[in-house]
Structure formats: structure tokens, C-alpha cells
């Protein structure tokens, strides 16, 4: 599971690790500083795969580009079929 740095809480990590999911969530700067301040009681940094996190960034940028289309961002379409058609059109135009 890849997630943004906003979801680095202990509760979120525990929720993911219970069923055996490996979480790749970067650590915020304030959390790093807090761990350093606590010294040996601050524990080790969590496992983090930087390459996997970079791949997540690509997906987030794609969502950002798609949200520029008002109909997709606000989901004005009444049917799933019309929404999918708009999404397909937008994705095709972005790709080209």
C-alpha cells in the first residue's frame, strides 16, 4: 500500500500491518526530528522504499491532471457509463 506522508500515523501503520500489508509511507520531517530528539527511545525509522514512493508520485500527478477537467473532478455525469466515457476521453488527450 502506497500512501502520502499525511497518513504516517501509528494507527494507520498498525491497521495496515495487521493483515500483513507492507506500507510504503514516507516519514515527515517533524517525525524525523521527534525521533532524533528522543534519542535511543525514538526507535528506528520505518521501512521505506524510495523507488516505490516515486512511482506513487507519478500516479498522483496523473490524478491532478485529470482533475483539471471539471466534469471529472465534480462527477456531474448522471451515469457511470457517461463518467467513464469522459474519463477515457480526458486520459487519451492527456496521453497524447
mmCIF file with all atom_site columns, C-alpha atoms in Angstrom:
data_model
loop_
_atom_site.group_PDB
_atom_site.id
_atom_site.type_symbol
_atom_site.label_atom_id
_atom_site.label_alt_id
_atom_site.label_comp_id
_atom_site.label_asym_id
_atom_site.label_entity_id
_atom_site.label_seq_id
_atom_site.pdbx_PDB_ins_code
_atom_site.Cartn_x
_atom_site.Cartn_y
_atom_site.Cartn_z
_atom_site.occupancy
_atom_site.B_iso_or_equiv
_atom_site.pdbx_formal_charge
_atom_site.auth_seq_id
_atom_site.auth_comp_id
_atom_site.auth_asym_id
_atom_site.auth_atom_id
_atom_site.pdbx_PDB_model_num
ATOM 1  C CA . UNK A 1 1  ? 0.000   0.000  0.000   1.00 0.00 ? 1  UNK A CA 1
ATOM 2  C CA . UNK A 1 2  ? 1.408   3.357  -1.006  1.00 0.00 ? 2  UNK A CA 1
ATOM 3  C CA . UNK A 1 3  ? 0.197   6.439  0.804   1.00 0.00 ? 3  UNK A CA 1
ATOM 4  C CA . UNK A 1 4  ? 1.048   10.084 1.226   1.00 0.00 ? 4  UNK A CA 1
ATOM 5  C CA . UNK A 1 5  ? 3.080   11.418 4.126   1.00 0.00 ? 5  UNK A CA 1
ATOM 6  C CA . UNK A 1 6  ? -0.145  12.744 5.650   1.00 0.00 ? 6  UNK A CA 1
ATOM 7  C CA . UNK A 1 7  ? -1.067  9.173  6.631   1.00 0.00 ? 7  UNK A CA 1
ATOM 8  C CA . UNK A 1 8  ? 2.027   8.275  8.646   1.00 0.00 ? 8  UNK A CA 1
ATOM 9  C CA . UNK A 1 9  ? 0.293   7.939  11.996  1.00 0.00 ? 9  UNK A CA 1
ATOM 10 C CA . UNK A 1 10 ? 0.962   4.900  14.149  1.00 0.00 ? 10 UNK A CA 1
ATOM 11 C CA . UNK A 1 11 ? -2.703  3.901  13.934  1.00 0.00 ? 11 UNK A CA 1
ATOM 12 C CA . UNK A 1 12 ? -2.632  3.849  10.121  1.00 0.00 ? 12 UNK A CA 1
ATOM 13 C CA . UNK A 1 13 ? 0.555   1.809  10.041  1.00 0.00 ? 13 UNK A CA 1
ATOM 14 C CA . UNK A 1 14 ? -0.800  -0.659 12.610  1.00 0.00 ? 14 UNK A CA 1
ATOM 15 C CA . UNK A 1 15 ? -4.037  -1.027 10.611  1.00 0.00 ? 15 UNK A CA 1
ATOM 16 C CA . UNK A 1 16 ? -2.029  -1.926 7.512   1.00 0.00 ? 16 UNK A CA 1
ATOM 17 C CA . UNK A 1 17 ? 0.428   -4.300 9.153   1.00 0.00 ? 17 UNK A CA 1
ATOM 18 C CA . UNK A 1 18 ? -2.213  -6.396 10.951  1.00 0.00 ? 18 UNK A CA 1
ATOM 19 C CA . UNK A 1 19 ? -3.321  -8.201 7.761   1.00 0.00 ? 19 UNK A CA 1
ATOM 20 C CA . UNK A 1 20 ? 0.275   -8.355 6.538   1.00 0.00 ? 20 UNK A CA 1
ATOM 21 C CA . UNK A 1 21 ? 0.279   -5.371 4.167   1.00 0.00 ? 21 UNK A CA 1
ATOM 22 C CA . UNK A 1 22 ? 3.653   -3.701 3.729   1.00 0.00 ? 22 UNK A CA 1
ATOM 23 C CA . UNK A 1 23 ? 3.146   0.045  3.791   1.00 0.00 ? 23 UNK A CA 1
ATOM 24 C CA . UNK A 1 24 ? 5.399   2.410  1.892   1.00 0.00 ? 24 UNK A CA 1
ATOM 25 C CA . UNK A 1 25 ? 4.720   5.746  3.504   1.00 0.00 ? 25 UNK A CA 1
ATOM 26 C CA . UNK A 1 26 ? 7.398   8.383  3.708   1.00 0.00 ? 26 UNK A CA 1
ATOM 27 C CA . UNK A 1 27 ? 8.223   9.955  7.025   1.00 0.00 ? 27 UNK A CA 1
ATOM 28 C CA . UNK A 1 28 ? 7.500   13.644 7.616   1.00 0.00 ? 28 UNK A CA 1
ATOM 29 C CA . UNK A 1 29 ? 10.301  15.950 8.721   1.00 0.00 ? 29 UNK A CA 1
ATOM 30 C CA . UNK A 1 30 ? 8.658   16.648 12.100  1.00 0.00 ? 30 UNK A CA 1
ATOM 31 C CA . UNK A 1 31 ? 8.514   12.914 12.816  1.00 0.00 ? 31 UNK A CA 1
ATOM 32 C CA . UNK A 1 32 ? 12.194  12.529 11.962  1.00 0.00 ? 32 UNK A CA 1
ATOM 33 C CA . UNK A 1 33 ? 13.052  15.431 14.272  1.00 0.00 ? 33 UNK A CA 1
ATOM 34 C CA . UNK A 1 34 ? 10.949  13.959 17.085  1.00 0.00 ? 34 UNK A CA 1
ATOM 35 C CA . UNK A 1 35 ? 12.643  10.578 16.764  1.00 0.00 ? 35 UNK A CA 1
ATOM 36 C CA . UNK A 1 36 ? 16.058  12.244 16.834  1.00 0.00 ? 36 UNK A CA 1
ATOM 37 C CA . UNK A 1 37 ? 15.077  14.315 19.868  1.00 0.00 ? 37 UNK A CA 1
ATOM 38 C CA . UNK A 1 38 ? 14.021  11.186 21.800  1.00 0.00 ? 38 UNK A CA 1
ATOM 39 C CA . UNK A 1 39 ? 17.360  9.519  21.123  1.00 0.00 ? 39 UNK A CA 1
ATOM 40 C CA . UNK A 1 40 ? 17.508  5.766  21.705  1.00 0.00 ? 40 UNK A CA 1
ATOM 41 C CA . UNK A 1 41 ? 13.861  5.766  22.836  1.00 0.00 ? 41 UNK A CA 1
ATOM 42 C CA . UNK A 1 42 ? 12.873  7.144  19.425  1.00 0.00 ? 42 UNK A CA 1
ATOM 43 C CA . UNK A 1 43 ? 13.067  3.734  17.706  1.00 0.00 ? 43 UNK A CA 1
ATOM 44 C CA . UNK A 1 44 ? 14.394  3.043  14.260  1.00 0.00 ? 44 UNK A CA 1
ATOM 45 C CA . UNK A 1 45 ? 12.968  4.640  11.132  1.00 0.00 ? 45 UNK A CA 1
ATOM 46 C CA . UNK A 1 46 ? 10.211  2.710  9.390   1.00 0.00 ? 46 UNK A CA 1
ATOM 47 C CA . UNK A 1 47 ? 10.995  0.712  6.262   1.00 0.00 ? 47 UNK A CA 1
ATOM 48 C CA . UNK A 1 48 ? 10.642  2.881  3.197   1.00 0.00 ? 48 UNK A CA 1
ATOM 49 C CA . UNK A 1 49 ? 11.111  2.039  -0.475  1.00 0.00 ? 49 UNK A CA 1
ATOM 50 C CA . UNK A 1 50 ? 12.007  5.297  -2.214  1.00 0.00 ? 50 UNK A CA 1
ATOM 51 C CA . UNK A 1 51 ? 11.565  3.862  -5.731  1.00 0.00 ? 51 UNK A CA 1
ATOM 52 C CA . UNK A 1 52 ? 8.044   2.636  -4.969  1.00 0.00 ? 52 UNK A CA 1
ATOM 53 C CA . UNK A 1 53 ? 7.195   6.031  -3.496  1.00 0.00 ? 53 UNK A CA 1
ATOM 54 C CA . UNK A 1 54 ? 8.413   7.735  -6.675  1.00 0.00 ? 54 UNK A CA 1
ATOM 55 C CA . UNK A 1 55 ? 6.005   5.549  -8.664  1.00 0.00 ? 55 UNK A CA 1
ATOM 56 C CA . UNK A 1 56 ? 3.183   6.713  -6.415  1.00 0.00 ? 56 UNK A CA 1
ATOM 57 C CA . UNK A 1 57 ? 4.072   10.297 -7.286  1.00 0.00 ? 57 UNK A CA 1
ATOM 58 C CA . UNK A 1 58 ? 3.519   9.590  -10.987 1.00 0.00 ? 58 UNK A CA 1
ATOM 59 C CA . UNK A 1 59 ? 0.011   8.318  -10.258 1.00 0.00 ? 59 UNK A CA 1
ATOM 60 C CA . UNK A 1 60 ? -0.766  11.352 -8.092  1.00 0.00 ? 60 UNK A CA 1
ATOM 61 C CA . UNK A 1 61 ? 0.306   13.695 -10.889 1.00 0.00 ? 61 UNK A CA 1
ATOM 62 C CA . UNK A 1 62 ? -1.995  11.837 -13.289 1.00 0.00 ? 62 UNK A CA 1
ATOM 63 C CA . UNK A 1 63 ? -4.940  12.326 -10.896 1.00 0.00 ? 63 UNK A CA 1
ATOM 64 C CA . UNK A 1 64 ? -4.046  16.004 -10.658 1.00 0.00 ? 64 UNK A CA 1
ATOM 65 C CA . UNK A 1 65 ? -4.141  16.376 -14.443 1.00 0.00 ? 65 UNK A CA 1
ATOM 66 C CA . UNK A 1 66 ? -7.472  14.547 -14.651 1.00 0.00 ? 66 UNK A CA 1
ATOM 67 C CA . UNK A 1 67 ? -8.993  16.813 -12.008 1.00 0.00 ? 67 UNK A CA 1
ATOM 68 C CA . UNK A 1 68 ? -8.421  19.794 -14.280 1.00 0.00 ? 68 UNK A CA 1
ATOM 69 C CA . UNK A 1 69 ? -11.407 18.502 -16.220 1.00 0.00 ? 69 UNK A CA 1
ATOM 70 C CA . UNK A 1 70 ? -14.389 19.941 -14.377 1.00 0.00 ? 70 UNK A CA 1
ATOM 71 C CA . UNK A 1 71 ? -16.774 17.126 -15.255 1.00 0.00 ? 71 UNK A CA 1
ATOM 72 C CA . UNK A 1 72 ? -14.401 14.504 -13.919 1.00 0.00 ? 72 UNK A CA 1
ATOM 73 C CA . UNK A 1 73 ? -13.448 16.374 -10.758 1.00 0.00 ? 73 UNK A CA 1
ATOM 74 C CA . UNK A 1 74 ? -17.062 17.118 -9.781  1.00 0.00 ? 74 UNK A CA 1
ATOM 75 C CA . UNK A 1 75 ? -18.707 13.972 -11.234 1.00 0.00 ? 75 UNK A CA 1
ATOM 76 C CA . UNK A 1 76 ? -21.559 15.829 -12.900 1.00 0.00 ? 76 UNK A CA 1
ATOM 77 C CA . UNK A 1 77 ? -22.411 12.870 -15.118 1.00 0.00 ? 77 UNK A CA 1
ATOM 78 C CA . UNK A 1 78 ? -25.527 11.010 -14.062 1.00 0.00 ? 78 UNK A CA 1
ATOM 79 C CA . UNK A 1 79 ? -24.451 7.566  -15.202 1.00 0.00 ? 79 UNK A CA 1
ATOM 80 C CA . UNK A 1 80 ? -21.284 5.581  -14.692 1.00 0.00 ? 80 UNK A CA 1
ATOM 81 C CA . UNK A 1 81 ? -21.134 4.983  -18.436 1.00 0.00 ? 81 UNK A CA 1
ATOM 82 C CA . UNK A 1 82 ? -21.031 8.718  -19.223 1.00 0.00 ? 82 UNK A CA 1
ATOM 83 C CA . UNK A 1 83 ? -18.442 9.311  -16.495 1.00 0.00 ? 83 UNK A CA 1
ATOM 84 C CA . UNK A 1 84 ? -16.232 6.523  -17.843 1.00 0.00 ? 84 UNK A CA 1
ATOM 85 C CA . UNK A 1 85 ? -16.518 7.962  -21.352 1.00 0.00 ? 85 UNK A CA 1
ATOM 86 C CA . UNK A 1 86 ? -15.396 11.389 -20.110 1.00 0.00 ? 86 UNK A CA 1
ATOM 87 C CA . UNK A 1 87 ? -12.580 9.851  -18.111 1.00 0.00 ? 87 UNK A CA 1
ATOM 88 C CA . UNK A 1 88 ? -11.417 7.870  -21.131 1.00 0.00 ? 88 UNK A CA 1
ATOM 89 C CA . UNK A 1 89 ? -11.504 10.968 -23.325 1.00 0.00 ? 89 UNK A CA 1
ATOM 90 C CA . UNK A 1 90 ? -9.559  13.043 -20.801 1.00 0.00 ? 90 UNK A CA 1
ATOM 91 C CA . UNK A 1 91 ? -6.964  10.312 -20.274 1.00 0.00 ? 91 UNK A CA 1
ATOM 92 C CA . UNK A 1 92 ? -6.499  9.918  -24.016 1.00 0.00 ? 92 UNK A CA 1
ATOM 93 C CA . UNK A 1 93 ? -5.987  13.652 -24.515 1.00 0.00 ? 93 UNK A CA 1
ATOM 94 C CA . UNK A 1 94 ? -3.505  13.812 -21.646 1.00 0.00 ? 94 UNK A CA 1
ATOM 95 C CA . UNK A 1 95 ? -1.621  10.820 -23.029 1.00 0.00 ? 95 UNK A CA 1
ATOM 96 C CA . UNK A 1 96 ? -1.369  12.364 -26.498 1.00 0.00 ? 96 UNK A CA 1
#
